[in-house]
Short mmCIF file of N, CA and C in Angstrom, two decimals:
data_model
loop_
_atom_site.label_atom_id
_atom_site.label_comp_id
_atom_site.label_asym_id
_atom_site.label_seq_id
_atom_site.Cartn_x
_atom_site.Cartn_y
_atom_site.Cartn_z
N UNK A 1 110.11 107.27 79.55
CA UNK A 1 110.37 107.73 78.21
C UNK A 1 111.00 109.12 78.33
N UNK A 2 112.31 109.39 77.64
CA UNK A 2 112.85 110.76 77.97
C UNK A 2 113.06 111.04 76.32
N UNK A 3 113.25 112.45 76.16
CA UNK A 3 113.61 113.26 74.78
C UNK A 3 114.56 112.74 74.08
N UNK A 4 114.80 112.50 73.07
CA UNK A 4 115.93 111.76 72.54
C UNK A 4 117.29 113.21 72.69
N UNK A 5 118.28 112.59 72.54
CA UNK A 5 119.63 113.73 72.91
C UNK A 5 120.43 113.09 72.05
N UNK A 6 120.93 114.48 71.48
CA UNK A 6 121.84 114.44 70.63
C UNK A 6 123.59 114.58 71.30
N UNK A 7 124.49 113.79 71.27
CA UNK A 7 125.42 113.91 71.66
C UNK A 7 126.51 114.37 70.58
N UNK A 8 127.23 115.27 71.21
CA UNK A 8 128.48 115.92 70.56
C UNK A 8 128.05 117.49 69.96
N UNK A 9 126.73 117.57 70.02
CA UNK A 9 126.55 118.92 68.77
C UNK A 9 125.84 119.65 70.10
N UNK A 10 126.77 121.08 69.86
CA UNK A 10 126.17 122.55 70.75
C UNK A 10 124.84 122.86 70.79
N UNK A 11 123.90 122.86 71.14
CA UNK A 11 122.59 123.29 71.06
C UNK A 11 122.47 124.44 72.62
N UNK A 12 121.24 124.63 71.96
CA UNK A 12 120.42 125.39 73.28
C UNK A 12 119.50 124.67 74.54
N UNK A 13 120.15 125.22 75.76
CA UNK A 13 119.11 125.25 76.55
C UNK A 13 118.48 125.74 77.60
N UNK A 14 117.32 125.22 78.17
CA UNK A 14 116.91 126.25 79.16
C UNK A 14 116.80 125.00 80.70
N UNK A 15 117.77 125.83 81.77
CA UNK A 15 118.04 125.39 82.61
C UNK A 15 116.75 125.46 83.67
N UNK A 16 116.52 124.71 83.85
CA UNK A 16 114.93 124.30 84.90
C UNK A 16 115.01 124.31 86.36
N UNK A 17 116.33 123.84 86.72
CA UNK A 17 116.22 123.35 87.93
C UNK A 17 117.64 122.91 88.36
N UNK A 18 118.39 123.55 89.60
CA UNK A 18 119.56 123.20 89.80
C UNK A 18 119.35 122.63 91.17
N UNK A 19 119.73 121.00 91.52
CA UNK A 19 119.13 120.86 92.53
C UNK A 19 119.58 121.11 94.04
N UNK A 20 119.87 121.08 95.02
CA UNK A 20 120.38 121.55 96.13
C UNK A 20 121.33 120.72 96.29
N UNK A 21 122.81 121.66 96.66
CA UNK A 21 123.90 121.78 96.37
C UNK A 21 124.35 121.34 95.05
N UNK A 22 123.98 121.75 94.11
CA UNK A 22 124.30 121.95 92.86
C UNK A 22 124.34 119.82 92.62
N UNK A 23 124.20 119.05 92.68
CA UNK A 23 124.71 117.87 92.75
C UNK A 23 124.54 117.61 90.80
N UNK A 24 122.99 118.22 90.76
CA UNK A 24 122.71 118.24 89.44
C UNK A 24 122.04 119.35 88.53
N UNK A 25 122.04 119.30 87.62
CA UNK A 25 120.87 120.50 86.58
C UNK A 25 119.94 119.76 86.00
N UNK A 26 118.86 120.23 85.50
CA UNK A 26 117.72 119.78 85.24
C UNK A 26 117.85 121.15 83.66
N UNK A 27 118.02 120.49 82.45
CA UNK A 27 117.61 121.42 81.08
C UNK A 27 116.34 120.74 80.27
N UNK A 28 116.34 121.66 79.39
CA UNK A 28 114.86 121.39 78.43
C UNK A 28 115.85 121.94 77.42
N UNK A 29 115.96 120.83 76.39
CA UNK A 29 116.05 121.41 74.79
C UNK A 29 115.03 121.82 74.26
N UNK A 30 115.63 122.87 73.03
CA UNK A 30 114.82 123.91 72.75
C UNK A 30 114.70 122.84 71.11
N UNK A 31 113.74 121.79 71.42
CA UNK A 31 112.59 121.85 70.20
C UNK A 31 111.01 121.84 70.49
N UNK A 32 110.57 121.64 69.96
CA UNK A 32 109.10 121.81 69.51
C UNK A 32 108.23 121.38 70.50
N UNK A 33 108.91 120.26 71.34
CA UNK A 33 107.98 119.45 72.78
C UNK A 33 108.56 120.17 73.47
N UNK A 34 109.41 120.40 73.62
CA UNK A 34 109.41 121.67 75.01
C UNK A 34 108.85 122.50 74.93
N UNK A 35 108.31 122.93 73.92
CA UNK A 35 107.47 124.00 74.07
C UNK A 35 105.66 123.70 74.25
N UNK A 36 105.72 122.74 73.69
CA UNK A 36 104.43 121.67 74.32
C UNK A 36 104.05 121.59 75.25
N UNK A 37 105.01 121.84 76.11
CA UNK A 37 104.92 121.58 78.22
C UNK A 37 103.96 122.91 78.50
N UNK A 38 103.82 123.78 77.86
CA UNK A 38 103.56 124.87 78.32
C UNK A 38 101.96 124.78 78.15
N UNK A 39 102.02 124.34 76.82
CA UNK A 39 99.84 124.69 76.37
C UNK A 39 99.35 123.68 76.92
N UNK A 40 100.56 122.15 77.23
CA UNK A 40 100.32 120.68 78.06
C UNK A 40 99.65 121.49 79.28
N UNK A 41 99.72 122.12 80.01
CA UNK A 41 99.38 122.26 81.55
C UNK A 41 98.50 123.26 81.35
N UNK A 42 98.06 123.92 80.63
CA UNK A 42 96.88 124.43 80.24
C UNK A 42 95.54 123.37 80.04
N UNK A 43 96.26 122.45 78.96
CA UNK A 43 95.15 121.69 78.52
C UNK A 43 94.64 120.65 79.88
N UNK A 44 95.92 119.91 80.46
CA UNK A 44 95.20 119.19 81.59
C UNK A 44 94.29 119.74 82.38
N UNK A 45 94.90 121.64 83.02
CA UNK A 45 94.07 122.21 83.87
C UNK A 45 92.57 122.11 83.20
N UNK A 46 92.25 122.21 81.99
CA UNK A 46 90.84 122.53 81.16
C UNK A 46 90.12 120.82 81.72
N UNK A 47 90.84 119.78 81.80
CA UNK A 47 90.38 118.20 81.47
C UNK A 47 90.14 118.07 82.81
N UNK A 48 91.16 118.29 83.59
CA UNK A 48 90.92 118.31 85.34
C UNK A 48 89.77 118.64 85.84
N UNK A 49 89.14 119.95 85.14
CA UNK A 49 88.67 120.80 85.84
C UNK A 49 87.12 119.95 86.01
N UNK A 50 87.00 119.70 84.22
CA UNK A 50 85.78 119.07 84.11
C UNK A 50 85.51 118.03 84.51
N UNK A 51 86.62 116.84 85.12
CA UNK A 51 86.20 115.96 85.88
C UNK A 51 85.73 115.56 87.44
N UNK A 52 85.11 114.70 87.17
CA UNK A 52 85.04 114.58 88.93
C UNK A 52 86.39 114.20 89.64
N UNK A 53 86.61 114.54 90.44
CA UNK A 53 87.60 114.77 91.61
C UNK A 53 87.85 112.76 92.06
N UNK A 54 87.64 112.53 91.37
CA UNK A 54 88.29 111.10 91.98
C UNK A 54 89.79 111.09 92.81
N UNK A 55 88.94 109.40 93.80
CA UNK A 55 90.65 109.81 94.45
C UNK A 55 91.70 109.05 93.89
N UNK A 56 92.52 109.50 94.22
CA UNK A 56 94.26 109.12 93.32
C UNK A 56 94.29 107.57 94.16
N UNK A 57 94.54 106.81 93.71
CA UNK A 57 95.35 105.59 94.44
C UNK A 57 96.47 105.47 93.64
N UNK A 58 97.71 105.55 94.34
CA UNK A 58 99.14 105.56 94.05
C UNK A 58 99.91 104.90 94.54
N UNK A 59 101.06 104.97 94.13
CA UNK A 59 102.13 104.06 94.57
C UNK A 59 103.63 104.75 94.09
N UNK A 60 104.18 104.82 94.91
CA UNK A 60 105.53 105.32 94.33
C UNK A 60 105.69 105.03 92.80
N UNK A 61 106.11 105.64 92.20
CA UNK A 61 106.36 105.99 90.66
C UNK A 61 104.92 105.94 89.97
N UNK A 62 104.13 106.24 90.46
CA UNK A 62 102.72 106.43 89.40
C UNK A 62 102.85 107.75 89.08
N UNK A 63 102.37 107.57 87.90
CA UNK A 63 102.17 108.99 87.35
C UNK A 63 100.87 109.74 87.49
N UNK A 64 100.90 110.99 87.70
CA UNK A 64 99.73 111.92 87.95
C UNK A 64 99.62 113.04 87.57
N UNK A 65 98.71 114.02 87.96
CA UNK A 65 98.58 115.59 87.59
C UNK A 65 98.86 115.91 89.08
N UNK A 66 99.68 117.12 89.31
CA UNK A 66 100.32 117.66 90.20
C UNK A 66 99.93 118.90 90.28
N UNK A 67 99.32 119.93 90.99
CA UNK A 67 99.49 121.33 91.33
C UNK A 67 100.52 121.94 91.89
N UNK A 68 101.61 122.52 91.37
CA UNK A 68 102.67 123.05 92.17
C UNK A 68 102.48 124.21 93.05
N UNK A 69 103.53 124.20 93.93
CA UNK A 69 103.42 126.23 94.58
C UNK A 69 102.91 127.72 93.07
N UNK A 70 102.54 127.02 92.60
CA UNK A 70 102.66 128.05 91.63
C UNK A 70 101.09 128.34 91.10
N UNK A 71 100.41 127.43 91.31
CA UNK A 71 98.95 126.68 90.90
C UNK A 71 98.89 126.58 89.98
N UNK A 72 99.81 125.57 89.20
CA UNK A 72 99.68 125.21 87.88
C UNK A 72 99.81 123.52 87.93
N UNK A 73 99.02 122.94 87.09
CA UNK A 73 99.10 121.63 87.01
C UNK A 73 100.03 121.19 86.25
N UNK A 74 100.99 120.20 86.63
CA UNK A 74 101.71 119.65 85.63
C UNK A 74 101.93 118.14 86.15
N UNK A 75 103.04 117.50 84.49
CA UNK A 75 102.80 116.25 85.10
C UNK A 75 103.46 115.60 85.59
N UNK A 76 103.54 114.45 86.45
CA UNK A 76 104.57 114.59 87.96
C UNK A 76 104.32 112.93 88.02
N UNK A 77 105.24 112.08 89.11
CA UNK A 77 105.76 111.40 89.35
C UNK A 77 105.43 110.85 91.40
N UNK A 78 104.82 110.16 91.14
CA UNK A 78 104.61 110.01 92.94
C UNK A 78 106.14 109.20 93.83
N UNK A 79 106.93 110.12 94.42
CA UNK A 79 107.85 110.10 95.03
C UNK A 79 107.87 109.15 95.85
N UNK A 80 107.07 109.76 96.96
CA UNK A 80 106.56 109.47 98.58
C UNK A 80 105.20 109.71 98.62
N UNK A 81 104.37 108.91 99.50
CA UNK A 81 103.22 109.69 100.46
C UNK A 81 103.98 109.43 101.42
N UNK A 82 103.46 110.87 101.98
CA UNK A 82 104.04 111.35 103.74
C UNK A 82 102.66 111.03 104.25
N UNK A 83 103.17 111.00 105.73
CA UNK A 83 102.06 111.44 106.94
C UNK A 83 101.17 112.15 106.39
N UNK A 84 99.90 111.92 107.14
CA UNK A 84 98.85 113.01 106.83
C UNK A 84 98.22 112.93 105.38
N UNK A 85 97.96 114.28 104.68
CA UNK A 85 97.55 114.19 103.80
C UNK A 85 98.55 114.97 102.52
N UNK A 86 99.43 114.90 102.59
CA UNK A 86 100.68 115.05 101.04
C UNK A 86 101.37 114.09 101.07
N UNK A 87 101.67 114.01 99.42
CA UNK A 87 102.88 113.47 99.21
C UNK A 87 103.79 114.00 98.38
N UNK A 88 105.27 113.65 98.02
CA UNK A 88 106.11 114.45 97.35
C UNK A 88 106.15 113.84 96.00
N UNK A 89 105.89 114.49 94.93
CA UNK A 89 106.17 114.32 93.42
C UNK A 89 107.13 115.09 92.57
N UNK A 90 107.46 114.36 91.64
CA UNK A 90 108.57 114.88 90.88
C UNK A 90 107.99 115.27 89.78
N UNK A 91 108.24 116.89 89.36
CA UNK A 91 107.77 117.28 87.92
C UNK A 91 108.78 116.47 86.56
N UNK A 92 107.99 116.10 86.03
CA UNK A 92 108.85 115.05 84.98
C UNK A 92 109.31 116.19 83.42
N UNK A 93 108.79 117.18 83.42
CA UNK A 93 109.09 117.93 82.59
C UNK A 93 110.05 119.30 83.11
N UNK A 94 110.27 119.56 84.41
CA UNK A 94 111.17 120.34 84.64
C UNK A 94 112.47 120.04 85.73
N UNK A 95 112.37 118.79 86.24
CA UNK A 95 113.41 118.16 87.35
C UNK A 95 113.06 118.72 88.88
N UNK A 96 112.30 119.59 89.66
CA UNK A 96 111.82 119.68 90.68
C UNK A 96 111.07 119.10 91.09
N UNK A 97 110.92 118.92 92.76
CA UNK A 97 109.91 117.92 93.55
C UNK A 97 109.48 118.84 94.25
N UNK A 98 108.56 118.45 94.72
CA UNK A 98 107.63 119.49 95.69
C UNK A 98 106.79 118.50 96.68
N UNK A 99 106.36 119.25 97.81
CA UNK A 99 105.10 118.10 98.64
C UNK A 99 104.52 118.62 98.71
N UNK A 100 103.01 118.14 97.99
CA UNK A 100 101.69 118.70 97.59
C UNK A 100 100.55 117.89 98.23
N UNK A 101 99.42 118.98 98.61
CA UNK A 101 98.28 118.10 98.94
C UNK A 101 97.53 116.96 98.02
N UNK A 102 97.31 116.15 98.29
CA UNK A 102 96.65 114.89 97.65
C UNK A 102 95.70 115.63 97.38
N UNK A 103 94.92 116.32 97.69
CA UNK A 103 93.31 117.19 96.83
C UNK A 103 94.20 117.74 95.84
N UNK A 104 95.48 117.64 95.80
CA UNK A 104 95.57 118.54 94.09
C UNK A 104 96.07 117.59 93.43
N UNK A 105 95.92 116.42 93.30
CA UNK A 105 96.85 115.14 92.40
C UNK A 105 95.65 114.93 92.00
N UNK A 106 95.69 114.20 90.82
CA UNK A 106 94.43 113.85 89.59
C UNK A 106 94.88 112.90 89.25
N UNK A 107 94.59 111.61 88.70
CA UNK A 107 94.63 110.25 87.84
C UNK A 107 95.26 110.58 86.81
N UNK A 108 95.96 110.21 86.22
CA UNK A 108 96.38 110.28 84.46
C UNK A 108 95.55 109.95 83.75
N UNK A 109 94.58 110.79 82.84
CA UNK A 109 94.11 110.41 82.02
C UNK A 109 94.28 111.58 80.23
N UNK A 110 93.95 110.26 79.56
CA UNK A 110 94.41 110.98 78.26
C UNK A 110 95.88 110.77 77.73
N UNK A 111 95.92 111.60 76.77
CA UNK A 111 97.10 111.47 76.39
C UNK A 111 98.15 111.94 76.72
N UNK A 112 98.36 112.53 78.00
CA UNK A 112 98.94 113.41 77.94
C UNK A 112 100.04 113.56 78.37
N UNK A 113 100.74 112.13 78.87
CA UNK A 113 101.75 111.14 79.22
C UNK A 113 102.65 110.56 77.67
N UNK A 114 101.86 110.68 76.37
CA UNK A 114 102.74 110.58 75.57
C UNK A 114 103.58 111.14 75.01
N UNK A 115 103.87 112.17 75.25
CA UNK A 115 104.87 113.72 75.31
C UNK A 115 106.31 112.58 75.88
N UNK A 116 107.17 112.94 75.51
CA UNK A 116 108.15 112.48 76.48
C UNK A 116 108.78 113.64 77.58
N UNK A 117 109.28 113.07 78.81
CA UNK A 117 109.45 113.87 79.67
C UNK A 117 110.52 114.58 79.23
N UNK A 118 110.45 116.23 79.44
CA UNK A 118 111.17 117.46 78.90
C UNK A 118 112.02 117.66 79.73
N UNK A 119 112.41 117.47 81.32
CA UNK A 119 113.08 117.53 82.00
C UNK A 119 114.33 116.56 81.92
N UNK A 120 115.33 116.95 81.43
CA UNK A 120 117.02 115.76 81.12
C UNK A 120 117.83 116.48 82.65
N UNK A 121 117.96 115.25 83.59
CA UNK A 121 119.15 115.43 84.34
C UNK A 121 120.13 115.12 84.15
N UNK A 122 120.98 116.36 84.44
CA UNK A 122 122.54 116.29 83.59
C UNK A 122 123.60 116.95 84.85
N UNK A 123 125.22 116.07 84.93
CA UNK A 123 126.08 116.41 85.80
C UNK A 123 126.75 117.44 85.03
N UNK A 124 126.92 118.47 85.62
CA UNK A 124 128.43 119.35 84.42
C UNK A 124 129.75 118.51 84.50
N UNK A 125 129.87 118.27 83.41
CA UNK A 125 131.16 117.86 82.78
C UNK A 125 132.56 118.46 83.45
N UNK A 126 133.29 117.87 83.89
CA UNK A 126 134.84 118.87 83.99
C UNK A 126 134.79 120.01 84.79
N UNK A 127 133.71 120.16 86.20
CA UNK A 127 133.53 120.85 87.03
C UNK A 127 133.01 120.22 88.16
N UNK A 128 133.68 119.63 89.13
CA UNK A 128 133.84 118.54 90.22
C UNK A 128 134.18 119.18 91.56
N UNK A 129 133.04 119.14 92.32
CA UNK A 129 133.55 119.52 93.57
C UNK A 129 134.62 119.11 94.54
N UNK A 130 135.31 119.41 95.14
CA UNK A 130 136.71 118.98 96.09
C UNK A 130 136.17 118.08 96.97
N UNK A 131 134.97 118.40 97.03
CA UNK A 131 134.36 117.56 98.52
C UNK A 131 133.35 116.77 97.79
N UNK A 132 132.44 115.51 98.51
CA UNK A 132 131.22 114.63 97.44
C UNK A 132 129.95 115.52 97.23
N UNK A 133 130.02 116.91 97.61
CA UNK A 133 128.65 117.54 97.31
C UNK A 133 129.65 119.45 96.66
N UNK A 134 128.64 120.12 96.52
CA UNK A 134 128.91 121.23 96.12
C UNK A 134 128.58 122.25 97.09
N UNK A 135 129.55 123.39 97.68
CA UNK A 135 129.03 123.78 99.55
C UNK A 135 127.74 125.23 98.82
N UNK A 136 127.45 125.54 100.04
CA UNK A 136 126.15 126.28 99.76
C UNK A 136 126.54 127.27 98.98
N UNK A 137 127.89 127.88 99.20
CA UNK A 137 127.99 129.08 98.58
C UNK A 137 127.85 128.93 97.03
N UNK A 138 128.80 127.46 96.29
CA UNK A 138 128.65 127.51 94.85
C UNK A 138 127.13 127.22 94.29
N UNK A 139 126.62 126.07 95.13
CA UNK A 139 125.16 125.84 94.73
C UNK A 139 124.74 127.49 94.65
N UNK A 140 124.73 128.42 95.54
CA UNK A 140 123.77 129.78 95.19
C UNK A 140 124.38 130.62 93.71
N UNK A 141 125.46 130.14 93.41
CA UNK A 141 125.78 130.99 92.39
C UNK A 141 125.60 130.67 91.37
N UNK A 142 125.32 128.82 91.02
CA UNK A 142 124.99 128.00 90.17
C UNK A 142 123.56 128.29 90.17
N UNK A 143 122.74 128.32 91.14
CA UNK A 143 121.35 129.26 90.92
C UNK A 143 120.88 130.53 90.23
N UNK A 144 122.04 131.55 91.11
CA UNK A 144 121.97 132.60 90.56
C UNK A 144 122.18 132.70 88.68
N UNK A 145 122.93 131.74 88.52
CA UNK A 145 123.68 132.15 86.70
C UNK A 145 122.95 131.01 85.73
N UNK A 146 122.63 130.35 86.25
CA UNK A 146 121.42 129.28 85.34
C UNK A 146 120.36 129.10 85.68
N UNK A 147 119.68 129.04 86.62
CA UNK A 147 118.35 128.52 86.18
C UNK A 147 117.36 129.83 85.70
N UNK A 148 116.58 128.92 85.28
CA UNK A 148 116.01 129.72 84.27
C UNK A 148 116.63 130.41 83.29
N UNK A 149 117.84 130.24 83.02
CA UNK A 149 118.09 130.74 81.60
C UNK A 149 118.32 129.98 80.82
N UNK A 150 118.51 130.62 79.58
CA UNK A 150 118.87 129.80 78.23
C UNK A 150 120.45 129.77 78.57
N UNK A 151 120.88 128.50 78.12
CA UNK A 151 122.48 128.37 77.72
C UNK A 151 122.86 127.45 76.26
N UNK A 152 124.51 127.36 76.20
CA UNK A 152 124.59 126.58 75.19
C UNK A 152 125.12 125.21 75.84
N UNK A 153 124.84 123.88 75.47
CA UNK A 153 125.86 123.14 76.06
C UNK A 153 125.77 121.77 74.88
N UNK A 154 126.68 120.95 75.59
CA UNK A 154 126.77 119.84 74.42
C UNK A 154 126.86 118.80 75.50
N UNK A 155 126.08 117.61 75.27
CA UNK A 155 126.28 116.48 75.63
C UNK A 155 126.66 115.59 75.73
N UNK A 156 128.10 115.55 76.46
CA UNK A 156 129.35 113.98 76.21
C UNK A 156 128.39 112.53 76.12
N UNK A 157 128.19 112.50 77.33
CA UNK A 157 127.80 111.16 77.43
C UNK A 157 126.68 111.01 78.97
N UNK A 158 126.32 109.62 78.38
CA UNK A 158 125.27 109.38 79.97
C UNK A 158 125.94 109.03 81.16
N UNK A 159 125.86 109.87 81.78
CA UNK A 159 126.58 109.92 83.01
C UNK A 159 126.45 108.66 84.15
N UNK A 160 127.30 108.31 84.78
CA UNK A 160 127.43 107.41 85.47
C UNK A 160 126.58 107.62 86.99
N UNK A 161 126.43 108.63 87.29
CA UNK A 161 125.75 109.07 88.30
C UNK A 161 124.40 108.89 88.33
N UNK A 162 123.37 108.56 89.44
CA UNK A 162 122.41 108.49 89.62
C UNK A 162 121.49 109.54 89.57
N UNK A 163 120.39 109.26 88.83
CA UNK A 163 119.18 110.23 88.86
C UNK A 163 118.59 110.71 90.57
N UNK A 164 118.75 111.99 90.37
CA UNK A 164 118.54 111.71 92.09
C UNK A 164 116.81 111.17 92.77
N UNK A 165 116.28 111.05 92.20
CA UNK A 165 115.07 109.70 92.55
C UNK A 165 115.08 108.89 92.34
N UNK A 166 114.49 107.73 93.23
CA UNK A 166 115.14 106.37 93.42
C UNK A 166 114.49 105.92 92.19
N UNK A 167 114.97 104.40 91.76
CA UNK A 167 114.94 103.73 90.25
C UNK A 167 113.44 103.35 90.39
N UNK A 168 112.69 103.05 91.42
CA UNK A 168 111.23 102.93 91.08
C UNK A 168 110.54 103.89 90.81
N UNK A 169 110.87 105.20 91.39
CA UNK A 169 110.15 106.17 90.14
C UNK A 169 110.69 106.60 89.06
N UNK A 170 111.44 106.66 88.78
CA UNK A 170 112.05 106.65 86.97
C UNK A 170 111.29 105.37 86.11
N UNK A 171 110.96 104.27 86.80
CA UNK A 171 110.22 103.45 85.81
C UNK A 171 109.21 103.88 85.23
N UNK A 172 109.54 103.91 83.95
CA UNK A 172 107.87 104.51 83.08
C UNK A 172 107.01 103.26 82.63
N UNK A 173 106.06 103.51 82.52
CA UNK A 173 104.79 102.07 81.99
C UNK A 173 105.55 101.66 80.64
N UNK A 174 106.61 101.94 80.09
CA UNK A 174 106.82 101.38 78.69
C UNK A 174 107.65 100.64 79.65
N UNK A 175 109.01 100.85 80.76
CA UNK A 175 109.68 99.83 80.94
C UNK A 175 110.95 100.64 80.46
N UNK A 176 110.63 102.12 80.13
CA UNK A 176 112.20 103.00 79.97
C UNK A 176 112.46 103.03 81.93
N UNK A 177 113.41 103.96 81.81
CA UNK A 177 113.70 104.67 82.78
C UNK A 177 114.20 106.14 82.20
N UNK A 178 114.58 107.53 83.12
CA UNK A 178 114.85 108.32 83.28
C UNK A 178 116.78 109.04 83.13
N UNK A 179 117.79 108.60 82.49
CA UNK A 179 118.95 108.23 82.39
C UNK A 179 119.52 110.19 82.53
N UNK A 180 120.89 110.12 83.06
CA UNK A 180 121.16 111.39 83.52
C UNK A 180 122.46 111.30 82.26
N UNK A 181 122.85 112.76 82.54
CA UNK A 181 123.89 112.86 80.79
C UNK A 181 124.80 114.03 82.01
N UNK A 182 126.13 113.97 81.40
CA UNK A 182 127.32 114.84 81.39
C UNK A 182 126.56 115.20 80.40
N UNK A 183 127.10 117.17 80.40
CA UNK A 183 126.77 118.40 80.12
C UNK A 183 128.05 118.95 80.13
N UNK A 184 128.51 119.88 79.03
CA UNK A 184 129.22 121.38 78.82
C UNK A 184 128.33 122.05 78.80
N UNK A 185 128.72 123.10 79.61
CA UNK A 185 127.53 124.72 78.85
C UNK A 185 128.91 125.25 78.70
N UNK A 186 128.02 126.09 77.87
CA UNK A 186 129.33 127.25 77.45
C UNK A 186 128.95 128.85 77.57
N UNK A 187 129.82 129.36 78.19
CA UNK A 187 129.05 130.46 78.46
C UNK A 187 129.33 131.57 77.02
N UNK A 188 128.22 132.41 76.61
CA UNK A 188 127.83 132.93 75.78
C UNK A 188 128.67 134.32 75.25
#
């Protein structure tokens, strides 16, 4: 289940995540559930806390509670299990993956999966690398000038390009998937 998007009209947004070598961006439109994500990972940390620690049984694309490098819980997407004891999950509300210890993944419980995911992967429009990837130098500057900021952009269309996680974790329990959009930003 993803945010509904409005195509053709300028809005705001806030850039989350540009992924290595720029291939894609990860934005959050600025309504009312994006701003939800924020008291969302508060409230799970409060629900987490009080439960018992059960263990996760997963499977690529299950959904879970995630602790990032940051020690904040949010809600995430089972990638991979690796060797040992992590596996890699995808934050579904901001477009980054991380590999986290399995003592910090939690069961889904509650509601808290009915939010739709705030994270939209989007190609820039009419800015195409010469080569099939983007070289390190532009990816750092595409870092440096968006993420984390607000921009303006407008949304052509759903892009033909692949979400960069494979199609079994984009499957959500309704039977959506995760769909990527051409992007303008415009600079301000």
């Amino acid at each position: 289940m993803s945010t509904k998007v409005e195509f053709g009209v300028i809005q705001k947004l806030l850039v989350t995540e540009v992924t290595q070598l720029g291939q894609a961006v990860f934005v959050q439109l600025d309504t009312p559930e994006a701003y939800q994500v924020q008291d969302l990972s508060r409230e799970i940390e409060t629900h987490v806390s009080e439960r018992n620690r059960d263990q996760l049984k997963f499977e690529t694309g299950s959904r879970c509670y995630a602790r990032a490098c940051d020690g904040v819980l949010y809600r995430a997407l089972v990638v991979t299990k690796n060797a040992g004891t992590t596996a890699t999950v995808y934050f579904t509300d901001y477009g980054n993956s991380e590999e986290v210890e399995i003592s910090d993944m939690y069961p889904p419980t509650g509601s808290y999966f009915d939010l739709p995911a705030q994270g939209l992967c989007c190609t820039l429009s009419d800015f195409i690398p010469k080569e099939s990837q983007w070289s390190e130098t532009i990816h750092e500057i595409l870092v440096e000038k968006l993420l984390n900021q607000e921009v303006h952009g407008m949304f052509r269309s759903i892009s033909s390009n692949l979400h960069p996680y494979s199609d079994a974790v984009l499957q959500d329990s309704g039977g959506g998937c995760y769909p990527s959009y051409n992007v303008t930003l415009f600079q301000d």
